[in-house]
PDB file of C-alpha atoms and ligand atoms in Angstrom:
ATOM      1  CA  UNK A  54      14.220 -10.827   0.600  1.00  0.00           C
ATOM      2  CA  UNK A  55      11.027  -9.540   1.823  1.00  0.00           C
ATOM      3  CA  UNK A  56       7.518 -11.532   1.568  1.00  0.00           C
ATOM      4  CA  UNK A  57       5.502 -11.260  -1.979  1.00  0.00           C
ATOM      5  CA  UNK A  58       2.353  -8.764  -1.480  1.00  0.00           C
ATOM      6  CA  UNK A  59      -0.360  -7.878  -3.551  1.00  0.00           C
ATOM      7  CA  UNK A  60      -2.686  -6.042  -2.317  1.00  0.00           C
ATOM      8  CA  UNK A  61      -5.996  -4.901  -3.536  1.00  0.00           C
ATOM      9  CA  UNK A  62      -6.777  -0.680  -3.171  1.00  0.00           C
ATOM     10  CA  UNK A  63     -10.800  -0.334  -3.572  1.00  0.00           C
ATOM     11  CA  UNK A  64     -10.705   3.222  -2.767  1.00  0.00           C
ATOM     12  CA  UNK A  65     -13.997   4.695  -2.451  1.00  0.00           C
ATOM     13  CA  UNK A  66     -15.882   2.078  -4.560  1.00  0.00           C
ATOM     14  CA  UNK A  67     -18.339  -1.002  -4.028  1.00  0.00           C
ATOM     15  CA  UNK A  68     -21.214  -0.999  -1.888  1.00  0.00           C
ATOM     16  CA  UNK A  69     -21.804  -3.202   0.923  1.00  0.00           C
ATOM     17  CA  UNK A  70     -22.700  -6.526  -1.501  1.00  0.00           C
ATOM     18  CA  UNK A  71     -20.721  -5.650  -4.207  1.00  0.00           C
ATOM     19  CA  UNK A  72     -17.626  -5.846  -1.394  1.00  0.00           C
ATOM     20  CA  UNK A  73     -19.357  -9.129   0.078  1.00  0.00           C
ATOM     21  CA  UNK A  74     -19.142 -10.711  -3.648  1.00  0.00           C
ATOM     22  CA  UNK A  75     -16.007  -9.855  -4.969  1.00  0.00           C
ATOM     23  CA  UNK A  76     -14.259 -10.564  -1.520  1.00  0.00           C
ATOM     24  CA  UNK A  77     -15.754 -14.131  -1.581  1.00  0.00           C
ATOM     25  CA  UNK A  78     -14.260 -14.256  -5.620  1.00  0.00           C
ATOM     26  CA  UNK A  79     -10.469 -13.085  -4.425  1.00  0.00           C
ATOM     27  CA  UNK A  80     -10.875 -15.900  -1.373  1.00  0.00           C
ATOM     28  CA  UNK A  81     -12.441 -18.691  -3.527  1.00  0.00           C
ATOM     29  CA  UNK A  82      -9.562 -18.434  -6.676  1.00  0.00           C
ATOM     30  CA  UNK A  83      -6.766 -17.662  -3.797  1.00  0.00           C
ATOM     31  CA  UNK A  84      -5.714 -20.742  -3.377  1.00  0.00           C
ATOM     32  CA  UNK A  85      -3.948 -21.376  -6.859  1.00  0.00           C
ATOM     33  CA  UNK A  86      -2.060 -18.389  -6.461  1.00  0.00           C
ATOM     34  CA  UNK A  87       0.448 -19.540  -3.803  1.00  0.00           C
ATOM     35  CA  UNK A  88       3.829 -17.769  -2.784  1.00  0.00           C
ATOM     36  CA  UNK A  89       2.406 -14.466  -2.109  1.00  0.00           C
ATOM     37  CA  UNK A  90      -0.146 -12.592   0.253  1.00  0.00           C
ATOM     38  CA  UNK A  91      -3.013 -11.253  -0.622  1.00  0.00           C
ATOM     39  CA  UNK A  92      -4.645  -8.188   0.931  1.00  0.00           C
ATOM     40  CA  UNK A  93      -7.834  -6.934   0.065  1.00  0.00           C
ATOM     41  CA  UNK A  94      -9.003  -3.030   1.493  1.00  0.00           C
ATOM     42  CA  UNK A  95     -12.035  -2.067   1.053  1.00  0.00           C
ATOM     43  CA  UNK A  96     -14.085   0.870   2.293  1.00  0.00           C
ATOM     44  CA  UNK A  97     -14.473   1.180   6.216  1.00  0.00           C
ATOM     45  CA  UNK A  98     -18.440  -0.147   5.809  1.00  0.00           C
ATOM     46  CA  UNK A  99     -17.526  -2.856   4.479  1.00  0.00           C
ATOM     47  CA  UNK A 100     -14.841  -4.233   6.376  1.00  0.00           C
ATOM     48  CA  UNK A 101     -16.609  -6.411   8.570  1.00  0.00           C
ATOM     49  CA  UNK A 102     -18.934  -8.177   5.481  1.00  0.00           C
ATOM     50  CA  UNK A 103     -14.677  -8.508   3.528  1.00  0.00           C
ATOM     51  CA  UNK A 104     -13.540 -10.345   6.675  1.00  0.00           C
ATOM     52  CA  UNK A 105     -16.513 -12.401   6.660  1.00  0.00           C
ATOM     53  CA  UNK A 106     -16.692 -13.017   3.061  1.00  0.00           C
ATOM     54  CA  UNK A 107     -12.522 -13.933   3.036  1.00  0.00           C
ATOM     55  CA  UNK A 108     -12.648 -16.389   6.757  1.00  0.00           C
ATOM     56  CA  UNK A 109     -10.979 -19.806   6.068  1.00  0.00           C
ATOM     57  CA  UNK A 110      -9.094 -18.299   3.313  1.00  0.00           C
ATOM     58  CA  UNK A 111      -5.684 -16.830   3.240  1.00  0.00           C
ATOM     59  CA  UNK A 112      -6.541 -13.558   2.151  1.00  0.00           C
ATOM     60  CA  UNK A 113      -5.658 -10.492   4.726  1.00  0.00           C
ATOM     61  CA  UNK A 114      -7.626  -7.457   4.951  1.00  0.00           C
ATOM     62  CA  UNK A 115      -6.650  -3.853   5.113  1.00  0.00           C
ATOM     63  CA  UNK A 116      -8.204   0.016   5.521  1.00  0.00           C
ATOM     64  CA  UNK A 117      -7.858   2.564   3.475  1.00  0.00           C
ATOM     65  CA  UNK A 118      -6.798   5.557   6.532  1.00  0.00           C
ATOM     66  CA  UNK A 119      -7.910   5.857  10.269  1.00  0.00           C
ATOM     67  CA  UNK A 120      -6.712   8.450  12.614  1.00  0.00           C
ATOM     68  CA  UNK A 121      -3.930   8.951  15.083  1.00  0.00           C
ATOM     69  CA  UNK A 122      -5.726   9.094  18.024  1.00  0.00           C
ATOM     70  CA  UNK A 123      -7.679   5.676  19.420  1.00  0.00           C
ATOM     71  CA  UNK A 124     -11.626   7.815  20.561  1.00  0.00           C
ATOM     72  CA  UNK A 125     -12.664  10.585  21.018  1.00  0.00           C
ATOM     73  CA  UNK A 126     -14.279  13.957  19.642  1.00  0.00           C
ATOM     74  CA  UNK A 127     -13.214  13.137  16.261  1.00  0.00           C
ATOM     75  CA  UNK A 128     -16.301  13.176  14.313  1.00  0.00           C
ATOM     76  CA  UNK A 129     -16.870  10.967  10.944  1.00  0.00           C
ATOM     77  CA  UNK A 130     -12.863   9.339  11.179  1.00  0.00           C
ATOM     78  CA  UNK A 131     -11.873   6.069  12.338  1.00  0.00           C
ATOM     79  CA  UNK A 132      -9.078   4.868  15.030  1.00  0.00           C
ATOM     80  CA  UNK A 133      -6.641   1.999  15.008  1.00  0.00           C
ATOM     81  CA  UNK A 134      -8.077   0.298  17.693  1.00  0.00           C
ATOM     82  CA  UNK A 135     -12.020   0.161  16.012  1.00  0.00           C
ATOM     83  CA  UNK A 136      -9.798  -1.094  12.827  1.00  0.00           C
ATOM     84  CA  UNK A 137      -7.859  -4.163  14.615  1.00  0.00           C
ATOM     85  CA  UNK A 138     -10.722  -6.535  15.684  1.00  0.00           C
ATOM     86  CA  UNK A 139     -11.498  -6.486  11.105  1.00  0.00           C
ATOM     87  CA  UNK A 140      -8.457  -6.086   9.700  1.00  0.00           C
ATOM     88  CA  UNK A 141      -5.010  -6.864   9.955  1.00  0.00           C
ATOM     89  CA  UNK A 142      -3.807  -4.223   7.706  1.00  0.00           C
ATOM     90  CA  UNK A 143      -3.976   0.106   7.201  1.00  0.00           C
ATOM     91  CA  UNK A 144      -3.316   1.966   3.748  1.00  0.00           C
ATOM     92  CA  UNK A 145      -1.611   5.270   5.005  1.00  0.00           C
ATOM     93  CA  UNK A 146      -0.550   8.221   3.623  1.00  0.00           C
ATOM     94  CA  UNK A 147      -2.140   7.951  -0.429  1.00  0.00           C
ATOM     95  CA  UNK A 148      -0.863  10.506  -2.180  1.00  0.00           C
ATOM     96  CA  UNK A 149      -5.042  11.057  -3.069  1.00  0.00           C
ATOM     97  CA  UNK A 150      -4.875  11.598   1.117  1.00  0.00           C
ATOM     98  CA  UNK A 151      -2.383  13.895   0.499  1.00  0.00           C
ATOM     99  CA  UNK A 152      -3.589  15.565  -2.144  1.00  0.00           C
ATOM    100  CA  UNK A 153      -8.075  15.830  -1.383  1.00  0.00           C
ATOM    101  CA  UNK A 154      -7.645  15.282   2.370  1.00  0.00           C
ATOM    102  CA  UNK A 155      -4.513  17.982   3.804  1.00  0.00           C
ATOM    103  CA  UNK A 156      -1.995  15.041   5.001  1.00  0.00           C
ATOM    104  CA  UNK A 157       1.298  15.674   5.351  1.00  0.00           C
ATOM    105  CA  UNK A 158       5.046  13.310   6.723  1.00  0.00           C
ATOM    106  CA  UNK A 159       3.891  14.192   9.925  1.00  0.00           C
ATOM    107  CA  UNK A 160       0.372  12.960  10.067  1.00  0.00           C
ATOM    108  CA  UNK A 161       1.703  10.029   8.235  1.00  0.00           C
ATOM    109  CA  UNK A 162       4.081   9.569  10.377  1.00  0.00           C
ATOM    110  CA  UNK A 163       1.304   9.946  13.720  1.00  0.00           C
ATOM    111  CA  UNK A 164      -1.054   7.541  11.993  1.00  0.00           C
ATOM    112  CA  UNK A 165       2.012   5.057  10.909  1.00  0.00           C
ATOM    113  CA  UNK A 166       3.368   4.816  15.250  1.00  0.00           C
ATOM    114  CA  UNK A 167      -1.131   4.759  15.883  1.00  0.00           C
ATOM    115  CA  UNK A 168      -1.133   1.375  13.678  1.00  0.00           C
ATOM    116  CA  UNK A 169       1.449  -0.596  15.049  1.00  0.00           C
ATOM    117  CA  UNK A 170       0.517   0.337  18.626  1.00  0.00           C
ATOM    118  CA  UNK A 171      -2.398  -0.977  17.954  1.00  0.00           C
ATOM    119  CA  UNK A 172      -0.758  -3.824  15.904  1.00  0.00           C
ATOM    120  CA  UNK A 173      -2.019  -3.273  12.494  1.00  0.00           C
ATOM    121  CA  UNK A 174       0.817  -3.549  10.259  1.00  0.00           C
ATOM    122  CA  UNK A 175       0.815  -0.266   7.689  1.00  0.00           C
ATOM    123  CA  UNK A 176       1.012   0.048   3.945  1.00  0.00           C
ATOM    124  CA  UNK A 177       2.990   3.398   4.158  1.00  0.00           C
ATOM    125  CA  UNK A 178       2.140   5.196   0.633  1.00  0.00           C
ATOM    126  CA  UNK A 179       5.202   7.736  -0.755  1.00  0.00           C
ATOM    127  CA  UNK A 180       5.568   9.265  -4.870  1.00  0.00           C
ATOM    128  CA  UNK A 181       6.351  12.353  -6.347  1.00  0.00           C
ATOM    129  CA  UNK A 182       3.775  14.220  -8.743  1.00  0.00           C
ATOM    130  CA  UNK A 183       5.168  14.755 -12.237  1.00  0.00           C
ATOM    131  CA  UNK A 184       6.239  18.253 -11.830  1.00  0.00           C
ATOM    132  CA  UNK A 185       8.591  16.813  -8.893  1.00  0.00           C
ATOM    133  CA  UNK A 186      10.012  14.362 -11.518  1.00  0.00           C
ATOM    134  CA  UNK A 187       9.951  16.821 -14.036  1.00  0.00           C
ATOM    135  CA  UNK A 188      11.908  19.637 -12.430  1.00  0.00           C
ATOM    136  CA  UNK A 189      14.273  16.136 -11.587  1.00  0.00           C
ATOM    137  CA  UNK A 190      13.258  15.960  -7.395  1.00  0.00           C
ATOM    138  CA  UNK A 191      11.951  12.544  -7.463  1.00  0.00           C
ATOM    139  CA  UNK A 192      14.093  10.992  -5.703  1.00  0.00           C
ATOM    140  CA  UNK A 193      14.675  13.449  -3.036  1.00  0.00           C
ATOM    141  CA  UNK A 194      10.807  14.151  -2.481  1.00  0.00           C
ATOM    142  CA  UNK A 195      10.469   9.862  -2.180  1.00  0.00           C
ATOM    143  CA  UNK A 196      13.148   9.433   0.199  1.00  0.00           C
ATOM    144  CA  UNK A 197      11.681  12.701   2.507  1.00  0.00           C
ATOM    145  CA  UNK A 198       8.913  11.282   2.186  1.00  0.00           C
ATOM    146  CA  UNK A 199      10.201   7.816   4.036  1.00  0.00           C
ATOM    147  CA  UNK A 200      12.282   9.940   6.709  1.00  0.00           C
ATOM    148  CA  UNK A 201       9.786  11.628   7.681  1.00  0.00           C
ATOM    149  CA  UNK A 202       6.496   9.738   7.056  1.00  0.00           C
ATOM    150  CA  UNK A 203       8.511   6.520   9.847  1.00  0.00           C
ATOM    151  CA  UNK A 204      10.417   9.035  11.932  1.00  0.00           C
ATOM    152  CA  UNK A 205      10.599   7.528  15.518  1.00  0.00           C
ATOM    153  CA  UNK A 206       9.063   3.944  14.269  1.00  0.00           C
ATOM    154  CA  UNK A 207      11.163   1.163  15.760  1.00  0.00           C
ATOM    155  CA  UNK A 208       9.336  -2.122  14.960  1.00  0.00           C
ATOM    156  CA  UNK A 209       9.357  -2.373  11.373  1.00  0.00           C
ATOM    157  CA  UNK A 210       8.889  -6.656  10.766  1.00  0.00           C
ATOM    158  CA  UNK A 211       5.321  -5.292  10.547  1.00  0.00           C
ATOM    159  CA  UNK A 212       5.726  -2.673   8.208  1.00  0.00           C
ATOM    160  CA  UNK A 213       4.574  -2.495   4.331  1.00  0.00           C
ATOM    161  CA  UNK A 214       6.723   0.633   1.290  1.00  0.00           C
ATOM    162  CA  UNK A 215       4.174   1.060  -1.172  1.00  0.00           C
ATOM    163  CA  UNK A 216       5.607   4.084  -3.981  1.00  0.00           C
ATOM    164  CA  UNK A 217       3.313   5.321  -5.764  1.00  0.00           C
ATOM    165  CA  UNK A 218       4.073   7.595  -8.758  1.00  0.00           C
ATOM    166  CA  UNK A 219       1.139  10.109  -8.038  1.00  0.00           C
ATOM    167  CA  UNK A 220       1.022  10.636 -12.666  1.00  0.00           C
ATOM    168  CA  UNK A 221       1.329   6.783 -13.137  1.00  0.00           C
ATOM    169  CA  UNK A 222      -2.184   6.680 -10.213  1.00  0.00           C
ATOM    170  CA  UNK A 223      -5.388   6.295 -12.652  1.00  0.00           C
ATOM    171  CA  UNK A 224      -3.700   7.184 -15.183  1.00  0.00           C
ATOM    172  CA  UNK A 225      -2.645   4.011 -17.477  1.00  0.00           C
ATOM    173  CA  UNK A 226       0.220   4.918 -17.340  1.00  0.00           C
ATOM    174  CA  UNK A 227       2.556   3.064 -14.887  1.00  0.00           C
ATOM    175  CA  UNK A 228       5.773   3.795 -14.600  1.00  0.00           C
ATOM    176  CA  UNK A 229       8.099   1.735 -16.423  1.00  0.00           C
ATOM    177  CA  UNK A 230       9.783  -1.642 -14.366  1.00  0.00           C
ATOM    178  CA  UNK A 231      13.501   0.441 -14.428  1.00  0.00           C
ATOM    179  CA  UNK A 232      11.857   3.843 -13.527  1.00  0.00           C
ATOM    180  CA  UNK A 233      10.167   2.571 -10.587  1.00  0.00           C
ATOM    181  CA  UNK A 234      13.714   0.219  -9.753  1.00  0.00           C
ATOM    182  CA  UNK A 235      15.639   3.280  -9.790  1.00  0.00           C
ATOM    183  CA  UNK A 236      13.245   4.822  -7.094  1.00  0.00           C
ATOM    184  CA  UNK A 237      12.735   1.641  -4.859  1.00  0.00           C
ATOM    185  CA  UNK A 238      15.805   0.153  -4.504  1.00  0.00           C
ATOM    186  CA  UNK A 239      17.782   3.667  -4.774  1.00  0.00           C
ATOM    187  CA  UNK A 240      15.726   6.378  -2.643  1.00  0.00           C
ATOM    188  CA  UNK A 241      12.967   4.476  -0.151  1.00  0.00           C
ATOM    189  CA  UNK A 242      16.025   0.970   0.419  1.00  0.00           C
ATOM    190  CA  UNK A 243      18.567   4.250   0.914  1.00  0.00           C
ATOM    191  CA  UNK A 244      15.795   5.787   3.461  1.00  0.00           C
ATOM    192  CA  UNK A 245      15.099   2.364   5.117  1.00  0.00           C
ATOM    193  CA  UNK A 246      19.337   1.814   5.771  1.00  0.00           C
ATOM    194  CA  UNK A 247      19.192   5.046   7.056  1.00  0.00           C
ATOM    195  CA  UNK A 248      16.513   4.410   9.245  1.00  0.00           C
ATOM    196  CA  UNK A 249      16.887   0.723   9.641  1.00  0.00           C
ATOM    197  CA  UNK A 250      20.408  -0.124   9.320  1.00  0.00           C
ATOM    198  CA  UNK A 251      20.643  -3.677   7.065  1.00  0.00           C
ATOM    199  CA  UNK A 252      16.524  -4.819   8.715  1.00  0.00           C
ATOM    200  CA  UNK A 253      15.595  -1.978   6.505  1.00  0.00           C
ATOM    201  CA  UNK A 254      15.968  -4.321   3.360  1.00  0.00           C
ATOM    202  CA  UNK A 255      13.636  -6.608   4.871  1.00  0.00           C
ATOM    203  CA  UNK A 256      10.677  -4.723   4.466  1.00  0.00           C
ATOM    204  CA  UNK A 257       8.413  -5.754   1.690  1.00  0.00           C
ATOM    205  CA  UNK A 258       8.039  -2.372  -0.695  1.00  0.00           C
ATOM    206  CA  UNK A 259       4.863  -2.414  -3.635  1.00  0.00           C
ATOM    207  CA  UNK A 260       4.929  -0.624  -6.547  1.00  0.00           C
ATOM    208  CA  UNK A 261       1.636   1.116  -7.066  1.00  0.00           C
ATOM    209  CA  UNK A 262       0.545   2.999 -10.776  1.00  0.00           C
ATOM    210  CA  UNK A 263      -2.324   1.684 -12.943  1.00  0.00           C
ATOM    211  CA  UNK A 264      -0.525  -2.143 -12.187  1.00  0.00           C
ATOM    212  CA  UNK A 265      -2.341  -4.878 -14.480  1.00  0.00           C
ATOM    213  CA  UNK A 266      -2.326  -8.312 -14.899  1.00  0.00           C
ATOM    214  CA  UNK A 267      -0.679  -7.719 -18.340  1.00  0.00           C
ATOM    215  CA  UNK A 268       2.412  -5.405 -16.715  1.00  0.00           C
ATOM    216  CA  UNK A 269       2.840  -6.438 -13.103  1.00  0.00           C
ATOM    217  CA  UNK A 270       5.422  -9.213 -14.019  1.00  0.00           C
ATOM    218  CA  UNK A 271       7.813  -7.209 -15.935  1.00  0.00           C
ATOM    219  CA  UNK A 272       7.404  -5.085 -12.280  1.00  0.00           C
ATOM    220  CA  UNK A 273       8.013  -8.188  -9.867  1.00  0.00           C
ATOM    221  CA  UNK A 274      10.442  -8.841 -12.229  1.00  0.00           C
ATOM    222  CA  UNK A 275      12.769  -5.932 -10.534  1.00  0.00           C
ATOM    223  CA  UNK A 276      14.715  -6.685  -7.575  1.00  0.00           C
ATOM    224  CA  UNK A 277      13.375  -3.890  -4.809  1.00  0.00           C
ATOM    225  CA  UNK A 278      10.343  -4.410  -6.048  1.00  0.00           C
ATOM    226  CA  UNK A 279       7.497  -7.458  -4.203  1.00  0.00           C
ATOM    227  CA  UNK A 280       4.316  -7.314  -5.124  1.00  0.00           C
ATOM    228  CA  UNK A 281       2.244  -4.589  -5.345  1.00  0.00           C
ATOM    229  CA  UNK A 282      -0.445  -2.125  -4.079  1.00  0.00           C
ATOM    230  CA  UNK A 283      -3.309  -2.060  -7.063  1.00  0.00           C
ATOM    231  CA  UNK A 284      -6.255  -0.462  -7.738  1.00  0.00           C
ATOM    232  CA  UNK A 285      -8.829  -0.292 -10.691  1.00  0.00           C
ATOM    233  CA  UNK A 286      -7.409  -4.194 -11.331  1.00  0.00           C
ATOM    234  CA  UNK A 287      -8.637  -4.871  -8.368  1.00  0.00           C
ATOM    235  CA  UNK A 288     -12.113  -4.808  -8.522  1.00  0.00           C
ATOM    236  CA  UNK A 289     -12.635  -7.585 -10.131  1.00  0.00           C
ATOM    237  CA  UNK A 290     -11.609 -10.884  -8.816  1.00  0.00           C
ATOM    238  CA  UNK A 291     -10.027 -12.668 -11.749  1.00  0.00           C
ATOM    239  CA  UNK A 292      -7.996  -9.723 -12.467  1.00  0.00           C
ATOM    240  CA  UNK A 293      -6.548  -9.232  -8.874  1.00  0.00           C
ATOM    241  CA  UNK A 294      -5.693 -12.389  -8.476  1.00  0.00           C
ATOM    242  CA  UNK A 295      -3.610 -12.438 -11.622  1.00  0.00           C
ATOM    243  CA  UNK A 296      -1.829  -9.744 -10.785  1.00  0.00           C
ATOM    244  CA  UNK A 297      -0.963 -11.981  -8.309  1.00  0.00           C
ATOM    245  CA  UNK A 298      -0.300 -15.299 -10.183  1.00  0.00           C
ATOM    246  CA  UNK A 299       2.157 -12.884 -12.465  1.00  0.00           C
ATOM    247  CA  UNK A 300       3.765 -10.848  -9.446  1.00  0.00           C
ATOM    248  CA  UNK A 301       4.676 -15.267  -8.095  1.00  0.00           C
ATOM    249  CA  UNK A 302       5.926 -16.568 -11.956  1.00  0.00           C
ATOM    250  CA  UNK A 303       7.819 -13.239 -11.896  1.00  0.00           C
ATOM    251  CA  UNK A 304       9.416 -14.092  -8.068  1.00  0.00           C
ATOM    252  CA  UNK A 305      10.729 -17.834  -9.033  1.00  0.00           C
TER     253      UNK A 305
HETATM  254  P1  13P B 829      -4.687   2.226  -9.889  1.00  0.00           P
HETATM  255  O1  13P B 829      -4.211   0.817  -9.803  1.00  0.00           O
HETATM  256  O2  13P B 829      -6.873   1.970 -10.779  1.00  0.00           O
HETATM  257  O3  13P B 829      -4.076   3.393 -10.943  1.00  0.00           O
HETATM  258  O4  13P B 829      -4.352   3.280  -8.020  1.00  0.00           O
HETATM  259  C1  13P B 829      -3.325   3.187  -7.943  1.00  0.00           C
HETATM  260  C2  13P B 829      -3.531   3.243  -6.493  1.00  0.00           C
HETATM  261  O5  13P B 829      -3.841   4.151  -6.059  1.00  0.00           O
HETATM  262  C3  13P B 829      -2.940   2.480  -5.295  1.00  0.00           C
HETATM  263  O6  13P B 829      -3.640   2.500  -4.353  1.00  0.00           O
END
């Protein structure tokens, strides 16, 4: 069974000062929530401060994006090599990056491979839009995103996949645990088995989209949901830790 993980995606929130304070709050409470990996993903500019704030605790750090090239004339971009000294994880292919910044399965794939080469663990995000779900295409869309995003990836020991239905993100309208399980234990697991055989079953799968302390346990009770990728509820240390505690309890 894959390990349990709760990751906080802070998106474009916090300042240097509030990021350090939030991270310190999570680190202070992390000792009381065992049995789940805790990852904080602040904006780039706060990665170093968050790394310092959680040092000595078991909390890990992730970035929210990166460029696939190692260095060069890419104004405003950040490479995997740069991140490798600052954090362990990187979120890739979040639907906001796909929708607002033109990312495609192909660019996500380049990033995943570059991240792994640099020793970062990618949290690869997939998920269908409301239109795709209503057209009955959710499973096909998600399966296609996993297959394309992970093309030519060979070492999957560092891989995490997050299912975030676009219609559930930031809307307060979470998917039901059954809907999430259907996609995660179906389309996503099928694609991982296609790509990696039985080893695909060891990839941790996170649900994301309006996760909070009240619903996290019901998601984590599902067989193929090993934790959460949390947006809004990760911006308060106590809420984030409550989500983690709910996942631990559900996973027994
Ligand atoms: P919310 O938890 O705010 O819906 O955000 C989910 C998300 O996009 C995490 O990556």
